[in-house]
Tab-separated table of C-alpha atoms and ligand atoms in Angstrom:
chain	number	residue	atom	x	y	z
A	1	UNK	CA	-27.965	-48.747	-38.561
A	2	UNK	CA	-31.659	-49.663	-39.598
A	3	UNK	CA	-32.375	-52.846	-37.843
A	4	UNK	CA	-36.032	-54.550	-39.053
A	5	UNK	CA	-35.882	-57.586	-36.816
A	6	UNK	CA	-35.536	-58.191	-33.565
A	7	UNK	CA	-31.937	-59.104	-31.875
A	8	UNK	CA	-32.554	-62.848	-29.887
A	9	UNK	CA	-28.899	-64.651	-29.727
A	10	UNK	CA	-25.853	-63.299	-28.662
A	11	UNK	CA	-24.903	-63.988	-32.357
A	12	UNK	CA	-27.551	-61.543	-33.836
A	13	UNK	CA	-25.611	-58.897	-31.259
A	14	UNK	CA	-22.847	-59.865	-33.143
A	15	UNK	CA	-24.309	-58.834	-36.644
A	16	UNK	CA	-25.793	-55.397	-35.049
A	17	UNK	CA	-22.528	-54.138	-34.044
A	18	UNK	CA	-23.771	-54.268	-30.351
A	19	UNK	CA	-21.165	-57.008	-29.406
A	20	UNK	CA	-17.746	-57.532	-29.854
A	21	UNK	CA	-16.809	-60.862	-32.144
A	22	UNK	CA	-14.396	-61.426	-28.223
A	23	UNK	CA	-16.640	-61.475	-25.968
A	24	UNK	CA	-19.671	-63.758	-27.739
A	25	UNK	CA	-18.620	-67.207	-25.615
A	26	UNK	CA	-19.569	-64.934	-22.505
A	27	UNK	CA	-22.874	-63.347	-23.850
A	28	UNK	CA	-23.637	-66.725	-24.653
A	29	UNK	CA	-23.122	-67.874	-21.319
A	30	UNK	CA	-25.421	-65.191	-19.760
A	31	UNK	CA	-28.264	-65.818	-22.323
A	32	UNK	CA	-28.318	-69.241	-21.215
A	33	UNK	CA	-29.782	-68.199	-17.619
A	34	UNK	CA	-31.081	-64.677	-18.854
A	35	UNK	CA	-33.272	-63.955	-21.998
A	36	UNK	CA	-32.504	-62.123	-25.330
A	37	UNK	CA	-34.216	-59.691	-26.974
A	38	UNK	CA	-33.504	-56.075	-28.578
A	39	UNK	CA	-36.087	-54.878	-30.717
A	40	UNK	CA	-35.937	-52.788	-34.022
A	41	UNK	CA	-36.537	-49.926	-31.781
A	42	UNK	CA	-34.333	-49.566	-29.047
A	43	UNK	CA	-31.490	-51.442	-31.301
A	44	UNK	CA	-30.901	-48.551	-33.809
A	45	UNK	CA	-30.368	-45.526	-30.712
A	46	UNK	CA	-27.855	-47.210	-29.787
A	47	UNK	CA	-24.461	-45.603	-30.084
A	48	UNK	CA	-22.449	-47.834	-30.981
A	49	UNK	CA	-19.748	-46.229	-30.519
A	50	UNK	CA	-19.917	-45.178	-27.056
A	51	UNK	CA	-18.767	-48.700	-24.859
A	52	UNK	CA	-21.280	-46.860	-21.860
A	53	UNK	CA	-24.699	-46.337	-23.842
A	54	UNK	CA	-27.271	-46.073	-21.376
A	55	UNK	CA	-29.698	-47.545	-24.090
A	56	UNK	CA	-26.912	-50.717	-24.781
A	57	UNK	CA	-26.219	-51.496	-21.084
A	58	UNK	CA	-30.090	-51.933	-20.656
A	59	UNK	CA	-30.173	-54.674	-22.967
A	60	UNK	CA	-26.954	-55.649	-23.809
A	61	UNK	CA	-26.227	-58.907	-21.827
A	62	UNK	CA	-22.569	-58.489	-19.322
A	63	UNK	CA	-20.618	-60.968	-17.668
A	64	UNK	CA	-21.344	-58.699	-14.541
A	65	UNK	CA	-24.877	-60.740	-14.370
A	66	UNK	CA	-23.149	-64.089	-13.542
A	67	UNK	CA	-21.914	-62.583	-10.577
A	68	UNK	CA	-24.856	-63.212	-7.846
A	69	UNK	CA	-24.296	-61.793	-4.177
A	70	UNK	CA	-25.378	-63.018	-0.802
A	71	UNK	CA	-28.965	-60.869	-0.711
A	72	UNK	CA	-29.826	-61.073	-4.058
A	73	UNK	CA	-32.894	-63.518	-4.896
A	74	UNK	CA	-34.886	-65.262	-6.630
A	75	UNK	CA	-37.944	-63.255	-5.859
A	76	UNK	CA	-36.600	-59.800	-4.966
A	77	UNK	CA	-39.831	-58.717	-4.314
A	78	UNK	CA	-41.655	-61.689	-3.048
A	79	UNK	CA	-44.623	-62.182	-5.552
A	80	UNK	CA	-44.559	-65.738	-4.713
A	81	UNK	CA	-45.171	-65.382	-0.832
A	82	UNK	CA	-48.906	-63.334	-2.046
A	83	UNK	CA	-49.867	-65.297	-4.789
A	84	UNK	CA	-53.871	-67.137	-4.342
A	85	UNK	CA	-54.051	-68.694	-7.191
A	86	UNK	CA	-51.585	-68.581	-10.989
A	87	UNK	CA	-51.966	-66.082	-12.363
A	88	UNK	CA	-52.629	-63.033	-9.292
A	89	UNK	CA	-50.270	-61.242	-6.399
A	90	UNK	CA	-52.820	-60.093	-3.977
A	91	UNK	CA	-50.976	-58.655	-1.948
A	92	UNK	CA	-52.391	-54.645	-0.796
A	93	UNK	CA	-56.464	-55.217	-0.110
A	94	UNK	CA	-58.183	-53.058	-3.351
A	95	UNK	CA	-55.684	-54.077	-6.349
A	96	UNK	CA	-54.078	-57.080	-8.107
A	97	UNK	CA	-51.615	-58.250	-10.126
A	98	UNK	CA	-53.124	-60.198	-12.778
A	99	UNK	CA	-50.073	-61.285	-14.828
A	100	UNK	CA	-50.997	-63.193	-18.057
A	101	UNK	CA	-47.909	-63.609	-19.878
A	102	UNK	CA	-44.293	-64.005	-18.916
A	103	UNK	CA	-43.006	-63.040	-22.145
A	104	UNK	CA	-41.567	-59.029	-23.198
A	105	UNK	CA	-40.513	-57.503	-26.328
A	106	UNK	CA	-37.252	-56.427	-24.779
A	107	UNK	CA	-35.457	-58.090	-21.715
A	108	UNK	CA	-33.608	-55.890	-19.111
A	109	UNK	CA	-30.679	-56.985	-17.872
A	110	UNK	CA	-31.577	-55.723	-14.231
A	111	UNK	CA	-35.120	-56.953	-15.173
A	112	UNK	CA	-36.766	-57.454	-11.370
A	113	UNK	CA	-38.623	-60.203	-12.240
A	114	UNK	CA	-35.812	-61.476	-14.586
A	115	UNK	CA	-36.393	-65.458	-12.863
A	116	UNK	CA	-39.501	-65.377	-13.954
A	117	UNK	CA	-40.257	-63.992	-17.235
A	118	UNK	CA	-39.105	-65.592	-20.232
A	119	UNK	CA	-39.297	-67.076	-23.414
A	120	UNK	CA	-38.408	-70.404	-21.511
A	121	UNK	CA	-40.177	-68.805	-18.139
A	122	UNK	CA	-43.970	-69.976	-17.704
A	123	UNK	CA	-44.992	-68.403	-21.019
A	124	UNK	CA	-48.900	-68.056	-21.080
A	125	UNK	CA	-51.546	-68.155	-18.973
A	126	UNK	CA	-53.182	-71.293	-19.792
A	127	UNK	CA	-57.091	-71.231	-20.063
A	128	UNK	CA	-58.127	-72.832	-16.817
A	129	UNK	CA	-55.709	-70.853	-15.248
A	130	UNK	CA	-57.346	-67.296	-16.659
A	131	UNK	CA	-60.470	-68.781	-15.802
A	132	UNK	CA	-58.846	-69.440	-11.876
A	133	UNK	CA	-57.581	-65.538	-12.177
A	134	UNK	CA	-60.189	-64.471	-13.360
A	135	UNK	CA	-62.915	-66.072	-10.527
A	136	UNK	CA	-60.451	-64.886	-7.860
A	137	UNK	CA	-61.289	-61.090	-8.416
A	138	UNK	CA	-65.066	-61.328	-9.360
A	139	UNK	CA	-64.979	-63.661	-5.919
A	140	UNK	CA	-63.372	-60.752	-3.910
A	141	UNK	CA	-65.322	-57.594	-3.564
A	142	UNK	CA	-62.676	-55.406	-2.038
A	143	UNK	CA	-60.741	-55.406	-5.585
A	144	UNK	CA	-61.421	-51.921	-7.007
A	145	UNK	CA	-58.258	-52.753	-9.234
A	146	UNK	CA	-56.670	-55.533	-11.407
A	147	UNK	CA	-52.816	-53.975	-12.571
A	148	UNK	CA	-51.675	-56.604	-15.685
A	149	UNK	CA	-47.858	-56.652	-15.814
A	150	UNK	CA	-45.873	-59.599	-16.822
A	151	UNK	CA	-44.243	-59.897	-18.916
A	152	UNK	CA	-45.543	-57.917	-21.269
A	153	UNK	CA	-49.215	-57.847	-21.459
A	154	UNK	CA	-49.060	-55.522	-24.172
A	155	UNK	CA	-47.034	-58.291	-25.954
A	156	UNK	CA	-50.880	-60.556	-26.041
A	157	UNK	CA	-52.945	-59.820	-29.500
A	158	UNK	CA	-55.339	-57.382	-29.707
A	159	UNK	CA	-57.941	-60.365	-29.814
A	160	UNK	CA	-56.748	-61.832	-26.721
A	161	UNK	CA	-56.620	-58.728	-24.580
A	162	UNK	CA	-60.170	-57.829	-25.573
A	163	UNK	CA	-60.781	-60.950	-24.328
A	164	UNK	CA	-59.332	-60.625	-21.389
A	165	UNK	CA	-61.407	-57.420	-20.488
A	166	UNK	CA	-64.319	-58.135	-21.911
A	167	UNK	CA	-64.380	-60.588	-18.540
A	168	UNK	CA	-63.203	-57.690	-16.405
A	169	UNK	CA	-65.900	-55.368	-17.916
A	170	UNK	CA	-68.766	-57.720	-16.243
A	171	UNK	CA	-67.129	-57.577	-12.570
A	172	UNK	CA	-68.793	-54.330	-10.978
A	173	UNK	CA	-66.574	-53.669	-8.299
A	174	UNK	CA	-63.836	-53.351	-10.730
A	175	UNK	CA	-63.202	-49.999	-10.915
A	176	UNK	CA	-59.988	-49.395	-12.374
A	177	UNK	CA	-57.868	-51.565	-15.393
A	178	UNK	CA	-54.265	-50.285	-15.768
A	179	UNK	CA	-51.582	-51.997	-17.595
A	180	UNK	CA	-47.640	-51.851	-16.523
A	181	UNK	CA	-45.750	-52.088	-19.841
A	182	UNK	CA	-42.094	-51.328	-22.089
A	183	UNK	CA	-43.765	-51.455	-25.251
A	184	UNK	CA	-44.900	-48.126	-25.972
A	185	UNK	CA	-41.251	-46.764	-26.425
A	186	UNK	CA	-39.990	-50.937	-27.296
A	187	UNK	CA	-42.112	-50.979	-30.154
A	188	UNK	CA	-44.582	-47.654	-30.206
A	189	UNK	CA	-45.999	-49.370	-33.451
A	190	UNK	CA	-47.415	-51.939	-31.913
A	191	UNK	CA	-49.693	-49.445	-31.002
A	192	UNK	CA	-51.888	-49.246	-33.388
A	193	UNK	CA	-56.199	-48.212	-33.363
A	194	UNK	CA	-56.980	-51.930	-32.341
A	195	UNK	CA	-54.776	-52.217	-29.617
A	196	UNK	CA	-55.785	-49.688	-27.740
A	197	UNK	CA	-59.376	-50.573	-28.301
A	198	UNK	CA	-58.797	-53.489	-27.327
A	199	UNK	CA	-57.194	-52.495	-23.827
A	200	UNK	CA	-60.112	-49.932	-23.337
A	201	UNK	CA	-62.101	-53.131	-23.949
A	202	UNK	CA	-62.983	-53.167	-20.158
A	203	UNK	CA	-65.173	-50.009	-19.803
A	204	UNK	CA	-63.651	-49.561	-16.843
A	205	UNK	CA	-61.141	-46.293	-16.028
A	206	UNK	CA	-58.275	-47.728	-17.847
A	207	UNK	CA	-54.039	-46.505	-16.524
A	208	UNK	CA	-51.242	-47.248	-18.798
A	209	UNK	CA	-47.782	-46.634	-16.852
A	210	UNK	CA	-44.955	-46.815	-19.163
A	211	UNK	CA	-41.537	-48.136	-18.251
A	212	UNK	CA	-38.351	-45.991	-19.680
A	213	UNK	CA	-35.523	-44.579	-18.606
A	214	UNK	CA	-32.957	-42.872	-20.492
A	215	UNK	CA	-34.895	-39.661	-22.023
A	216	UNK	CA	-32.842	-41.035	-25.540
A	217	UNK	CA	-35.993	-43.863	-25.134
A	218	UNK	CA	-38.671	-41.327	-25.421
A	219	UNK	CA	-37.834	-40.608	-29.169
A	220	UNK	CA	-40.633	-38.632	-31.887
A	221	UNK	CA	-42.375	-42.385	-32.218
A	222	UNK	CA	-42.745	-43.284	-28.660
A	223	UNK	CA	-44.509	-39.444	-28.059
A	224	UNK	CA	-46.813	-40.023	-30.704
A	225	UNK	CA	-47.310	-43.902	-29.817
A	226	UNK	CA	-48.187	-42.128	-25.832
A	227	UNK	CA	-49.666	-39.254	-27.319
A	228	UNK	CA	-52.441	-41.882	-29.575
A	229	UNK	CA	-53.215	-43.039	-25.816
A	230	UNK	CA	-53.910	-40.242	-24.509
A	231	UNK	CA	-56.016	-38.496	-27.124
A	232	UNK	CA	-58.386	-41.823	-26.898
A	233	UNK	CA	-58.888	-41.217	-23.107
A	234	UNK	CA	-56.576	-43.446	-21.749
A	235	UNK	CA	-54.376	-41.612	-18.016
A	236	UNK	CA	-50.133	-42.789	-18.674
A	237	UNK	CA	-48.138	-42.900	-16.101
A	238	UNK	CA	-44.255	-43.253	-15.844
A	239	UNK	CA	-42.176	-45.825	-14.097
A	240	UNK	CA	-38.177	-45.598	-14.081
A	241	UNK	CA	-35.714	-47.623	-12.626
A	242	UNK	CA	-32.765	-45.394	-11.044
A	243	UNK	CA	-30.068	-47.135	-13.190
A	244	UNK	CA	-26.220	-47.027	-11.712
A	245	UNK	CA	-24.856	-45.411	-14.783
A	246	UNK	CA	-27.720	-45.372	-16.981
A	247	UNK	CA	-29.616	-42.288	-15.394
A	248	UNK	CA	-28.158	-42.151	-12.013
A	249	UNK	CA	-27.816	-38.140	-12.526
A	250	UNK	CA	-29.617	-35.114	-11.982
A	251	UNK	CA	-29.429	-33.917	-15.319
A	252	UNK	CA	-30.683	-37.070	-16.795
A	253	UNK	CA	-33.145	-37.235	-14.606
A	254	UNK	CA	-34.768	-33.954	-15.156
A	255	UNK	CA	-34.313	-34.933	-18.264
A	256	UNK	CA	-36.905	-37.658	-18.230
A	257	UNK	CA	-39.229	-36.425	-16.528
A	258	UNK	CA	-39.830	-33.603	-18.408
A	259	UNK	CA	-39.731	-35.352	-21.573
A	260	UNK	CA	-42.397	-37.895	-19.671
A	261	UNK	CA	-44.567	-34.966	-18.885
A	262	UNK	CA	-44.182	-33.491	-22.592
A	263	UNK	CA	-45.948	-35.983	-23.751
A	264	UNK	CA	-48.505	-36.333	-20.992
A	265	UNK	CA	-47.118	-38.598	-18.958
A	266	UNK	CA	-47.005	-37.904	-15.803
A	267	UNK	CA	-44.849	-39.503	-13.712
A	268	UNK	CA	-45.227	-41.858	-11.444
A	269	UNK	CA	-42.761	-44.507	-9.298
A	270	UNK	CA	-38.941	-43.915	-9.615
A	271	UNK	CA	-37.339	-47.744	-8.659
A	272	UNK	CA	-34.945	-48.275	-6.056
A	273	UNK	CA	-33.483	-50.841	-8.140
A	274	UNK	CA	-34.302	-54.619	-6.392
A	275	UNK	CA	-32.346	-57.017	-5.175
A	276	UNK	CA	-32.571	-59.408	-8.291
A	277	UNK	CA	-29.676	-61.732	-9.161
A	278	UNK	CA	-27.043	-60.819	-10.777
A	279	UNK	CA	-28.074	-56.918	-10.787
A	280	UNK	CA	-25.108	-55.357	-8.339
A	281	UNK	CA	-23.663	-53.526	-11.170
A	282	UNK	CA	-26.648	-51.647	-11.325
A	283	UNK	CA	-27.073	-50.641	-8.054
A	284	UNK	CA	-26.640	-47.573	-6.466
A	285	UNK	CA	-27.405	-46.818	-2.704
A	286	UNK	CA	-30.735	-45.320	-0.834
A	287	UNK	CA	-28.213	-42.353	0.191
A	288	UNK	CA	-27.396	-41.611	-3.285
A	289	UNK	CA	-31.183	-41.274	-4.507
A	290	UNK	CA	-31.740	-39.733	-1.943
A	291	UNK	CA	-30.040	-36.784	-3.361
A	292	UNK	CA	-30.607	-37.766	-6.461
A	293	UNK	CA	-34.531	-36.836	-6.469
A	294	UNK	CA	-33.932	-34.218	-4.013
A	295	UNK	CA	-31.803	-32.274	-6.753
A	296	UNK	CA	-34.893	-32.830	-9.262
A	297	UNK	CA	-37.014	-31.006	-6.120
A	298	UNK	CA	-35.122	-28.435	-6.442
A	299	UNK	CA	-34.652	-28.477	-10.361
A	300	UNK	CA	-37.907	-29.047	-11.729
A	301	UNK	CA	-41.216	-27.942	-11.432
A	302	UNK	CA	-43.834	-30.434	-9.570
A	303	UNK	CA	-45.448	-32.165	-12.639
A	304	UNK	CA	-42.011	-33.862	-12.973
A	305	UNK	CA	-41.730	-35.882	-9.278
A	306	UNK	CA	-42.420	-38.956	-9.292
A	307	UNK	CA	-42.591	-41.184	-5.826
A	308	UNK	CA	-39.130	-42.584	-5.250
A	309	UNK	CA	-39.886	-45.975	-3.456
A	310	UNK	CA	-38.189	-49.227	-2.650
A	311	UNK	CA	-39.903	-52.735	-3.016
A	312	UNK	CA	-39.872	-53.933	0.394
A	313	UNK	CA	-37.710	-57.559	-0.178
A	314	UNK	CA	-39.635	-60.236	0.731
A	315	UNK	CA	-43.009	-59.239	-0.713
A	316	UNK	CA	-43.826	-56.525	2.507
A	317	UNK	CA	-44.614	-53.856	-0.479
A	318	UNK	CA	-43.788	-50.334	-2.255
A	319	UNK	CA	-42.548	-47.750	0.770
A	320	UNK	CA	-41.325	-43.965	-0.452
A	321	UNK	CA	-38.216	-43.383	0.191
A	322	UNK	CA	-37.395	-40.144	-0.286
A	323	UNK	CA	-36.469	-38.947	2.889
A	324	UNK	CA	-38.363	-35.865	4.613
A	325	UNK	CA	-38.542	-32.170	4.765
A	326	UNK	CA	-39.693	-32.147	8.040
A	327	UNK	CA	-38.124	-32.723	11.471
A	328	UNK	CA	-39.974	-33.128	14.870
A	329	UNK	CA	-38.275	-30.499	17.349
A	330	UNK	CA	-40.890	-30.282	19.917
A	331	UNK	CA	-43.965	-30.476	21.488
A	332	UNK	CA	-45.834	-29.687	18.184
A	333	UNK	CA	-42.907	-28.045	17.218
A	334	UNK	CA	-40.985	-28.685	13.813
A	335	UNK	CA	-37.985	-27.769	10.919
A	336	UNK	CA	-39.039	-27.620	7.447
A	337	UNK	CA	-36.418	-27.856	4.896
A	338	UNK	CA	-36.830	-25.797	1.720
A	339	UNK	CA	-35.542	-26.981	-1.858
A	340	UNK	CA	-32.817	-25.084	-1.291
A	341	UNK	CA	-31.730	-26.258	1.715
A	342	UNK	CA	-32.497	-23.279	4.295
A	343	UNK	CA	-34.671	-24.610	7.584
A	344	UNK	CA	-37.803	-22.699	8.964
A	345	UNK	CA	-39.197	-22.994	12.053
A	346	UNK	CA	-42.665	-24.570	12.142
A	347	UNK	CA	-45.312	-22.856	13.127
A	348	UNK	CA	-43.198	-19.552	12.632
A	349	UNK	CA	-41.341	-18.459	16.296
A	350	UNK	CA	-43.055	-15.507	17.428
A	351	UNK	CA	-46.614	-16.921	16.068
A	352	UNK	CA	-47.214	-18.237	19.485
A	353	UNK	CA	-47.488	-15.550	21.272
A	354	UNK	CA	-43.977	-16.649	22.564
B	401	PLP	C1	-46.754	-53.150	-7.525
B	401	PLP	C2	-47.259	-53.236	-6.732
B	401	PLP	C3	-48.796	-52.977	-6.534
B	401	PLP	C4	-49.104	-51.459	-7.353
B	401	PLP	O1	-49.346	-50.610	-6.169
B	401	PLP	P1	-49.063	-49.395	-5.926
B	401	PLP	O2	-48.409	-48.695	-5.216
B	401	PLP	O3	-50.639	-49.068	-6.202
B	401	PLP	O4	-48.374	-48.609	-7.647
B	401	PLP	C5	-50.430	-53.903	-6.574
B	401	PLP	N1	-49.467	-54.732	-5.890
B	401	PLP	C6	-47.744	-55.477	-5.971
B	401	PLP	C7	-48.281	-56.687	-5.748
B	401	PLP	C8	-47.202	-55.307	-6.533
B	401	PLP	O5	-46.049	-55.664	-6.500
B	402	SF4	S1	-39.667	-55.135	-19.611
B	402	SF4	FE1	-40.692	-54.912	-17.418
B	402	SF4	S2	-40.640	-56.946	-16.709
B	402	SF4	FE2	-39.787	-57.467	-19.049
B	402	SF4	S3	-37.671	-57.792	-18.507
B	402	SF4	FE3	-37.856	-55.530	-19.054
B	402	SF4	S4	-38.356	-55.132	-16.538
B	402	SF4	FE4	-38.604	-57.391	-16.745
């Protein structure tokens, strides 16, 4: 179905054929807590006849979101514990997050920042707060990289983005500017010449990490949008969340990672789902995640391998959790397993003259 306007309410979902009218009350109850937004590009991708459609599951609200489990928390990755000034999260010495905006073109039902993003959330950083955030970056020479996230920084106008980038241009110790965004996939037409010029206006090396979770999201339009960015000299990375019922399958993950590589987007992170409130129905276990990334290792090119990471709850940062191929068996002696599960002594037996 062609949809030319974003879906923003439970009623919109019903009229777009994405929600049965009998579930309107439920969806409204969920929407009172967590906003709804689905762009035309994404609404058009949903198969209305598939009750488990992986695109619908990411964006159409579900009653399960109102069930909060004891381990879930409003700030699952501890942003607030590392925020020296509004809009900045400084957890690692050499890089900061700059959260200029708290709205997104779509609202993902599994979002790790769901308590902070949304039209009723914090909105856009006020000019004085932005001044303080920029001053913080300028005042900390150890900051080598500025990561714009949110919210989705690419919802800002090209003019606003350019203003911000010009301010970063003047900070000599910042060498890298990275954007985390879902826009190339969910609103690819937004990635036009003006927006791309704005992203690059810092004059720094510019990276864009594009968020997508299912190979069907990598449409012709999304591929073209990423292509425009790469052609303009932007380095593209991918970021995906491992999600039950969406991509917890080796074939789906392989197709997703291959799709990224085909579009010149280097797979970067596969995130273990965070403990955001009301997202238990999306979670897989770490053991399941490890089995999936192991299957991926055997099946597809090294170019297609993301790093499987967990953001440790409480603000301790990200840790790779793919499990190890190497075991220590003695002093300087190891056993290394290959992609087919075979085990090999290292150094090889007999190679040390014994
Ligand atoms: C995820 C994150 C980063 C970026 O980490 P990389 O491993 O460099 O991608 C930086 N700061 C904070 C606070 C983060 O949560
Ligand atoms: S686009 Fe990112 S920040 Fe926005 S709702 Fe989705 S996961 Fe959350």
